[in-house]
CSV table of C-alpha atoms in Angstrom, one decimal:
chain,number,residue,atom,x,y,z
F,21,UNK,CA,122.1,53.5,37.0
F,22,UNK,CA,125.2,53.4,38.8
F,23,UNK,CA,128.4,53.8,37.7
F,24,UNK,CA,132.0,53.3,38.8
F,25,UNK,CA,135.4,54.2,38.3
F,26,UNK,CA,138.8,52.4,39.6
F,27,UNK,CA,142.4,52.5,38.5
F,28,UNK,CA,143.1,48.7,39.5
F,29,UNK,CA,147.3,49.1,39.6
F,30,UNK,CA,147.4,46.1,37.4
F,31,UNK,CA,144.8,43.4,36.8
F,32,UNK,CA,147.6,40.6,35.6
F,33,UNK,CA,147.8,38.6,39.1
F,34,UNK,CA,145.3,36.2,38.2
F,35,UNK,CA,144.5,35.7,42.2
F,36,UNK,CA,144.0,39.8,42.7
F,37,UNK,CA,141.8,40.1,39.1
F,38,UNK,CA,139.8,37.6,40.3
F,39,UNK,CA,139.1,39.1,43.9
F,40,UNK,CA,138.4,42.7,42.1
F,41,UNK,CA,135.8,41.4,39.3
F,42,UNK,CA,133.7,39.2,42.5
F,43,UNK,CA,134.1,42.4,44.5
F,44,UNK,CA,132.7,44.8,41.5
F,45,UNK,CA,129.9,42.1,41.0
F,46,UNK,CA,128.7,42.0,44.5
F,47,UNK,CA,128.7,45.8,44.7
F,48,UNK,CA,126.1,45.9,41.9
F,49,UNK,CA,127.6,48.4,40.0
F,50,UNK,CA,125.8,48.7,36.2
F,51,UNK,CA,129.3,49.9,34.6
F,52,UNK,CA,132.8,50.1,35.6
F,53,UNK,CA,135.4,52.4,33.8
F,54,UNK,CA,139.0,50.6,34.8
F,55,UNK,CA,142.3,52.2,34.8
F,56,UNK,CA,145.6,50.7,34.6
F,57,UNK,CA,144.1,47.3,33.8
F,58,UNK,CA,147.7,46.2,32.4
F,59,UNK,CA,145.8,44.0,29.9
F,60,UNK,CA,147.3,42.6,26.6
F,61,UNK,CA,145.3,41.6,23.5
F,62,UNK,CA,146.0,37.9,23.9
F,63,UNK,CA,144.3,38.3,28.1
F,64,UNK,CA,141.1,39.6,26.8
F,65,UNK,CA,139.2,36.6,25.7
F,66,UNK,CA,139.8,35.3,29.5
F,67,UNK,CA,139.6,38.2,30.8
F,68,UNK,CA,136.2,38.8,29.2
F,69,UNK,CA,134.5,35.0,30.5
F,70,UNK,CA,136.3,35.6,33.9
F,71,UNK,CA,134.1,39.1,34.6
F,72,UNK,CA,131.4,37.2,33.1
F,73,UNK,CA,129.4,40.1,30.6
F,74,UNK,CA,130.0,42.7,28.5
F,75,UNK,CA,133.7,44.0,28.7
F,76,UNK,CA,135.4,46.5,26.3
F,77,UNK,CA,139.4,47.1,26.2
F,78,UNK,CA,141.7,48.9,25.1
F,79,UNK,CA,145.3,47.2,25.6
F,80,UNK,CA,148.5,48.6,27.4
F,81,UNK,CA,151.7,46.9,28.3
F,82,UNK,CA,151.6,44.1,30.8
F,83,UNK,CA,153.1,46.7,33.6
F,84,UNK,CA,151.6,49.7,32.3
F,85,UNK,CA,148.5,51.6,31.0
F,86,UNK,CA,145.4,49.5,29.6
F,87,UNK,CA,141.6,50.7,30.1
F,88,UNK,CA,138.5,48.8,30.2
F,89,UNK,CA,134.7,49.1,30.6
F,90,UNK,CA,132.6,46.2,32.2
F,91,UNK,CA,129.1,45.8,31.7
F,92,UNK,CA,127.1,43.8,34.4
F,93,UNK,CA,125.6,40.9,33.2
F,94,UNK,CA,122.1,42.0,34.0
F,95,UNK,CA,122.1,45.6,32.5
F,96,UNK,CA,120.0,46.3,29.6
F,97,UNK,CA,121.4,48.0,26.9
F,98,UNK,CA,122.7,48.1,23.4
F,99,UNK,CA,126.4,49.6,22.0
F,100,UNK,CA,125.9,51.4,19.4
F,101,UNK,CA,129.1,52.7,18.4
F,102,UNK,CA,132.7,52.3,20.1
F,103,UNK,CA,135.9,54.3,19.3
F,104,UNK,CA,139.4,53.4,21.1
F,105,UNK,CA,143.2,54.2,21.4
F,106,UNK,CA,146.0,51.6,20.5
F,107,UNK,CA,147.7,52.1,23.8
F,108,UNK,CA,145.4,51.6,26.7
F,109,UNK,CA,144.3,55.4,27.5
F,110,UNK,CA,140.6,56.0,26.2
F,111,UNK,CA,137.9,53.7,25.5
F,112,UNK,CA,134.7,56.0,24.1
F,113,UNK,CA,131.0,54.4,23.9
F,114,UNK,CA,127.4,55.3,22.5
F,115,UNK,CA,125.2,53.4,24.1
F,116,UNK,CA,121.4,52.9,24.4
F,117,UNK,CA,119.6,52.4,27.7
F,118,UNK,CA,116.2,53.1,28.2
F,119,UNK,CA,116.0,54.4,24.8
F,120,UNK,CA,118.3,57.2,25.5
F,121,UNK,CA,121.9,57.9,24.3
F,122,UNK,CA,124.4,58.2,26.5
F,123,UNK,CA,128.1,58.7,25.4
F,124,UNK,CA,130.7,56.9,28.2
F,125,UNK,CA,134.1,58.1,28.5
F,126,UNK,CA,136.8,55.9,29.9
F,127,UNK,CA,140.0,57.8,30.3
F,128,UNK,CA,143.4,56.9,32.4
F,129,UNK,CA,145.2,60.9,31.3
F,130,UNK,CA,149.1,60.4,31.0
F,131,UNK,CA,150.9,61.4,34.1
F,132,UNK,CA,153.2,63.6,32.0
F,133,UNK,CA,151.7,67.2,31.4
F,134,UNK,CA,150.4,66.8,27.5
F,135,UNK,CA,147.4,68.7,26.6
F,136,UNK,CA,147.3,66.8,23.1
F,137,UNK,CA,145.8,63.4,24.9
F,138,UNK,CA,142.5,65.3,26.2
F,139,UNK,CA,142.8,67.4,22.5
F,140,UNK,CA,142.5,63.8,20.8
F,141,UNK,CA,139.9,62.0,23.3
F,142,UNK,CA,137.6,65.3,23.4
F,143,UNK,CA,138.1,65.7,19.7
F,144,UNK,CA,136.5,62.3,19.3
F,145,UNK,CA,134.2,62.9,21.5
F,146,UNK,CA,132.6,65.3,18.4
F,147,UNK,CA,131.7,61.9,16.7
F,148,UNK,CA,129.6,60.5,18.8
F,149,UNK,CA,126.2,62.0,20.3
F,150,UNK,CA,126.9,64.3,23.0
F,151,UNK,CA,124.2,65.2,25.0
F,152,UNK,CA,124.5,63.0,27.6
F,153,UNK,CA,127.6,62.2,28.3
F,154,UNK,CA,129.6,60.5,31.3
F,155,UNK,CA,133.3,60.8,31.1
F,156,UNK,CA,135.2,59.3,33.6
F,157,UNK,CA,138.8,57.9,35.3
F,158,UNK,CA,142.0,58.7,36.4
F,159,UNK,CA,142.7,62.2,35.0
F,160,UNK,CA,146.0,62.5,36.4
F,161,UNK,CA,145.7,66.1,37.3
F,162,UNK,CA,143.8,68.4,40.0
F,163,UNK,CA,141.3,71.1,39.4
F,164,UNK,CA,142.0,73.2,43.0
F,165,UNK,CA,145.4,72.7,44.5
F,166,UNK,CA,144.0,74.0,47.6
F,167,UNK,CA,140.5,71.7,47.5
F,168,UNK,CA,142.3,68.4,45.8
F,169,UNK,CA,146.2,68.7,46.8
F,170,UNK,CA,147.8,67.8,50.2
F,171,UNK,CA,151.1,67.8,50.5
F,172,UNK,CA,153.9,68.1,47.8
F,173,UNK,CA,154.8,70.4,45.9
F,174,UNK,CA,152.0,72.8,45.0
F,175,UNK,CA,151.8,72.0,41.4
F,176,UNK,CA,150.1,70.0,38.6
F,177,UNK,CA,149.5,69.0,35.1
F,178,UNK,CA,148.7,72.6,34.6
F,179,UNK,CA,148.6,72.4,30.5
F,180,UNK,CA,146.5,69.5,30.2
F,181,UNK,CA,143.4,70.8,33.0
F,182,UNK,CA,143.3,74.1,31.1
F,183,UNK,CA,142.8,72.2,28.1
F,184,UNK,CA,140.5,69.4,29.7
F,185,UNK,CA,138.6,72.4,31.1
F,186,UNK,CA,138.3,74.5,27.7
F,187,UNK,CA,136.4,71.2,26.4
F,188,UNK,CA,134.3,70.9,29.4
F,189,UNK,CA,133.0,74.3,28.3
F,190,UNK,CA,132.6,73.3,24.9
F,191,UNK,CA,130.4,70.4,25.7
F,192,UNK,CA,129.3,71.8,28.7
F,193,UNK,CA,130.5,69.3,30.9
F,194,UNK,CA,131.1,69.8,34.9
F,195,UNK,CA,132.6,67.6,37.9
F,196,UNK,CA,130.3,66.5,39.8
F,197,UNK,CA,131.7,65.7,42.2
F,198,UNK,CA,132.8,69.3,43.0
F,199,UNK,CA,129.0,71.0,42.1
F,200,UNK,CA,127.8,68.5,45.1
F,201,UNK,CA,130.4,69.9,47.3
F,202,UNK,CA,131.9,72.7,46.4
F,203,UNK,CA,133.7,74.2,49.4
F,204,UNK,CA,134.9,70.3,50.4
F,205,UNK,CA,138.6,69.0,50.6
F,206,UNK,CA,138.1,65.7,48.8
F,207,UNK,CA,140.8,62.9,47.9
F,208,UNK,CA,140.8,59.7,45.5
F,209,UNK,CA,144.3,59.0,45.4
F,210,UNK,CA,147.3,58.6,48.0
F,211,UNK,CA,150.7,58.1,48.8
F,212,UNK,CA,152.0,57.3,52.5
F,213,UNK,CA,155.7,57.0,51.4
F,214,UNK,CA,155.5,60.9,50.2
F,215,UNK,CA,152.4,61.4,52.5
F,216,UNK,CA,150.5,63.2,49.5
F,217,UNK,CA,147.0,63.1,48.5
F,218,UNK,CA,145.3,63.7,45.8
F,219,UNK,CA,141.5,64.0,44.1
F,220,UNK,CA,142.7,62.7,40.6
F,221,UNK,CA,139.5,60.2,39.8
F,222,UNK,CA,136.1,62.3,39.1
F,223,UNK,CA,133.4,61.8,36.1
F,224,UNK,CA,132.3,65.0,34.5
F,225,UNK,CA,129.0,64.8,33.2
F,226,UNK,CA,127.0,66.9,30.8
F,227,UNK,CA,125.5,69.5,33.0
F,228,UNK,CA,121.3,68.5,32.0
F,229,UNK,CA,122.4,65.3,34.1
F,230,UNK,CA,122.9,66.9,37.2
F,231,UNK,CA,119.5,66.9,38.1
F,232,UNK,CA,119.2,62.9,38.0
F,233,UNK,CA,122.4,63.2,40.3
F,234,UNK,CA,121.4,61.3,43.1
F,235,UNK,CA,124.8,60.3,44.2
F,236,UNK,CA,128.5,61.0,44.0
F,237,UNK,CA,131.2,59.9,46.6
F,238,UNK,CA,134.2,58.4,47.0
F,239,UNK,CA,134.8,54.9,48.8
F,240,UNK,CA,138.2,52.2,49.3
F,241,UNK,CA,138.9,50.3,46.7
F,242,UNK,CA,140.7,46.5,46.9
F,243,UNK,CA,144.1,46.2,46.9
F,244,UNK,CA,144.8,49.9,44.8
F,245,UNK,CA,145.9,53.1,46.2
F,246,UNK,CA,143.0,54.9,44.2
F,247,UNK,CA,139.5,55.0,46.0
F,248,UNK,CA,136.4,54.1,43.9
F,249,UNK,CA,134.5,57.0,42.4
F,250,UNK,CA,130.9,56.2,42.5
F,251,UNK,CA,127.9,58.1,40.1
F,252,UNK,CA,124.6,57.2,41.0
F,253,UNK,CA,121.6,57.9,38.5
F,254,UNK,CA,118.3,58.1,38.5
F,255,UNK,CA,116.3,56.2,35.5
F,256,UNK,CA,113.9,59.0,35.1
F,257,UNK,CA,115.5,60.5,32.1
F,258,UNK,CA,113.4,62.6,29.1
F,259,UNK,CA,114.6,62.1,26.0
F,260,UNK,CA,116.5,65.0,24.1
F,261,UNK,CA,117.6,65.9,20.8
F,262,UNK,CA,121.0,66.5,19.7
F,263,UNK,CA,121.1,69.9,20.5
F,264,UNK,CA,123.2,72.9,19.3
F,265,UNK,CA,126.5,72.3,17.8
F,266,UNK,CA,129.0,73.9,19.9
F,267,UNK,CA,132.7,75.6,18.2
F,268,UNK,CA,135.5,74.8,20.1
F,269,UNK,CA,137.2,78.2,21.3
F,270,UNK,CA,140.6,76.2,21.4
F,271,UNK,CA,141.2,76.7,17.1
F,272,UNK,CA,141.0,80.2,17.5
F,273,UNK,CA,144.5,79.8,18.6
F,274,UNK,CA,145.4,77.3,15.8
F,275,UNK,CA,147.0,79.4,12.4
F,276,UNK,CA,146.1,76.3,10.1
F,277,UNK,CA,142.7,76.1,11.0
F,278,UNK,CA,142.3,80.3,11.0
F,279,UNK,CA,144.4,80.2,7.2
F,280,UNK,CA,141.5,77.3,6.1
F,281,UNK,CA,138.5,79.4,7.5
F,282,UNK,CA,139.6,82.3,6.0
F,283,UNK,CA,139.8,80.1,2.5
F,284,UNK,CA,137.1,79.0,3.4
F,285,UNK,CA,134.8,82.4,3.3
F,286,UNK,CA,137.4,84.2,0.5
F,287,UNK,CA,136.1,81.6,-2.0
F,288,UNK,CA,132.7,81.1,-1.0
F,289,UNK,CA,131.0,83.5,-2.7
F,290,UNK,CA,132.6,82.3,-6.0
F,291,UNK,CA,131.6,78.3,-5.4
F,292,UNK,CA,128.1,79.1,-3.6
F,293,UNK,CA,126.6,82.0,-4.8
F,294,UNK,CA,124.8,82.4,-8.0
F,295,UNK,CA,122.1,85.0,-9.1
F,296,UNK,CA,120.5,87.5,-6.8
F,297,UNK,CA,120.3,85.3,-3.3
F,298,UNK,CA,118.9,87.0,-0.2
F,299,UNK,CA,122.0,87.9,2.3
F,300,UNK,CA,120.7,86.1,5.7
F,301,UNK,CA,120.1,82.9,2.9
F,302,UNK,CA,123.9,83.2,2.3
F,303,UNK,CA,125.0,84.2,5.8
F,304,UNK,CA,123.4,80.6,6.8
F,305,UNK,CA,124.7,78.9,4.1
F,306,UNK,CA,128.3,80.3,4.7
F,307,UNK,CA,128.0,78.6,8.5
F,308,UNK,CA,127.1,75.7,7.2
F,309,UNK,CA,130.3,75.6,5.1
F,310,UNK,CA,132.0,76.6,8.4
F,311,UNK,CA,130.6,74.5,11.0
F,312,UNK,CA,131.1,71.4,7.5
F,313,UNK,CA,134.8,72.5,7.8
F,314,UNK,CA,135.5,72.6,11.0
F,315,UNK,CA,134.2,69.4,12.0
F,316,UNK,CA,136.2,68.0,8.9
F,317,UNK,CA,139.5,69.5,10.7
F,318,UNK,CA,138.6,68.3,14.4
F,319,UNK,CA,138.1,64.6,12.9
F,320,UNK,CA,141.2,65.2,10.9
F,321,UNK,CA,143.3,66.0,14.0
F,322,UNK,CA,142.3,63.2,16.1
F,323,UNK,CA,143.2,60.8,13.3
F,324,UNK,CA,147.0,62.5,13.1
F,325,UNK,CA,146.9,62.2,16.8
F,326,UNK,CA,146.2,58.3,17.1
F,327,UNK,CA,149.2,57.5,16.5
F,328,UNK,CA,150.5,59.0,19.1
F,329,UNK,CA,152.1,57.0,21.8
F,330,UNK,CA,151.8,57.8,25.2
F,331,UNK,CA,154.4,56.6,27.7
């Protein structure tokens, strides 16, 4: 399976859109997440028979934002379930292939420093099945100023990677890019006018993918100042279950979710307890309640959040 990731700097030309989708299909790629795709409801009917198969969207501006996932034509698999924003930043996907589950990620991160956009997509990311999961696009951000920065001031989106990286350890996600090279200066994106660089593309996968890793590089991209990230896969998954649900450290620091818990386990033993129940019987049944809650609240929060607009 191999899987690609380009922000397109605008896919309205109809000359230059038609250029990228023969290039994309002649490089055999099985998906493509697109960034910056500057697509409008009323384009993606064309848009769609232009590429030719499968093609998911979530709309922008025409000179801004917009997101997209392509499908080639000859890739088996089903969509079982597909979540997106209103303003061209995330397009989530559970899909079946080989009869295995794989959540896809499409994400073009604001270029402003807001944690709350990776809160929301990550957040969503708890309603889908996420044990395989490939999330990938144009983060906006570095991880290492000194591995993925040269030039310019020595700063970034500092706010939203801490908080990027707090759910990569809650769904135990890492860049792969970076576990295949870990001492390497590596760059996705740059600038010759400020004569900056950049490593702001990278898919972070769940970490029991890394061993059907076979591939993950960087190469030029047609007519955009962002390279192509590349994943390469091999088909020799094993199925797994759904795993362990993991607690997001992040709503320790939230006071309304720490006043509901603590509601939550003052009346518990009113609503749930009756008669003479052995202790480790209620101790499970009390994380139950929790883990019910919790989820309840991180759903909650990303449906506040969709209205959020991005500039």
């Amino acid at each position: 399976m191999k899987v690609a990731s380009c922000n397109a700097r605008g896919l309205r030309q109809n000359e230059k859109r038609r250029m990228i989708f023969a290039y994309l299909h002649k490089s055999q790629y099985d998906i493509i997440f697109m960034q910056e795709t500057h697509s409008l409801l009323t384009d993606e009917q064309r848009w769609r028979a232009e590429w030719g198969g499968t093609a998911i969207f979530s709309h922008g501006a025409n000179s801004s934002r917009g997101v997209a996932v392509l499908f080639k034509n000859a890739f088996c698999f089903e969509i079982k379930r597909q979540l997106k924003d209103d303003h061209g930043r995330y397009i989530l996907l559970e899909i079946l292939v080989n009869n295995m589950i794989f959540s896809l990620v499409c994400i073009y991160g604001p270029n402003i420093d807001d944690p709350r956009f990776y809160r929301l997509v990550f957040n969503q990311l708890e309603n889908l099945q996420c044990d395989n999961v490939i999330c990938g696009g144009d983060f906006n951000f570095v991880f290492n100023l000194s591995l993925d920065k040269q030039g310019g001031a020595q700063k970034t989106n500092f706010k939203a990677r801490d908080e990027c990286l707090s759910f990569m350890d809650h769904f135990t996600l890492v860049d792969v890019w970076r576990e295949r090279n870990p001492l390497s200066v590596g760059y996705s994106w740059s600038s010759n006018i400020s004569n900056i660089r950049c490593r702001l593309d990278f898919f972070l996968i769940s970490r029991n993918l890394l061993s059907n890793v076979t591939d993950c590089y960087f190469q030029p991209a047609l007519l955009s100042d962002h390279s192509l990230t590349i994943l390469c896969l091999t088909p020799s998954f094993k199925p797994r279950g759904r795993g362990y649900w993991k607690f997001n450290n992040s709503l320790l620091h939230d006071q309304e979710y720490i006043h509901l818990i603590e509601n939550v386990i003052t009346s518990f033993p009113s609503d749930h307890i009756s008669g003479d129940i052995d202790p480790s019987l209620t101790w499970e049944k009390l994380k139950f309640h929790i883990r019910h809650r919790t989820v309840k609240y991180c759903k909650q929060k990303a449906y506040n959040f969709l209205g959020f607009l991005f500039i």
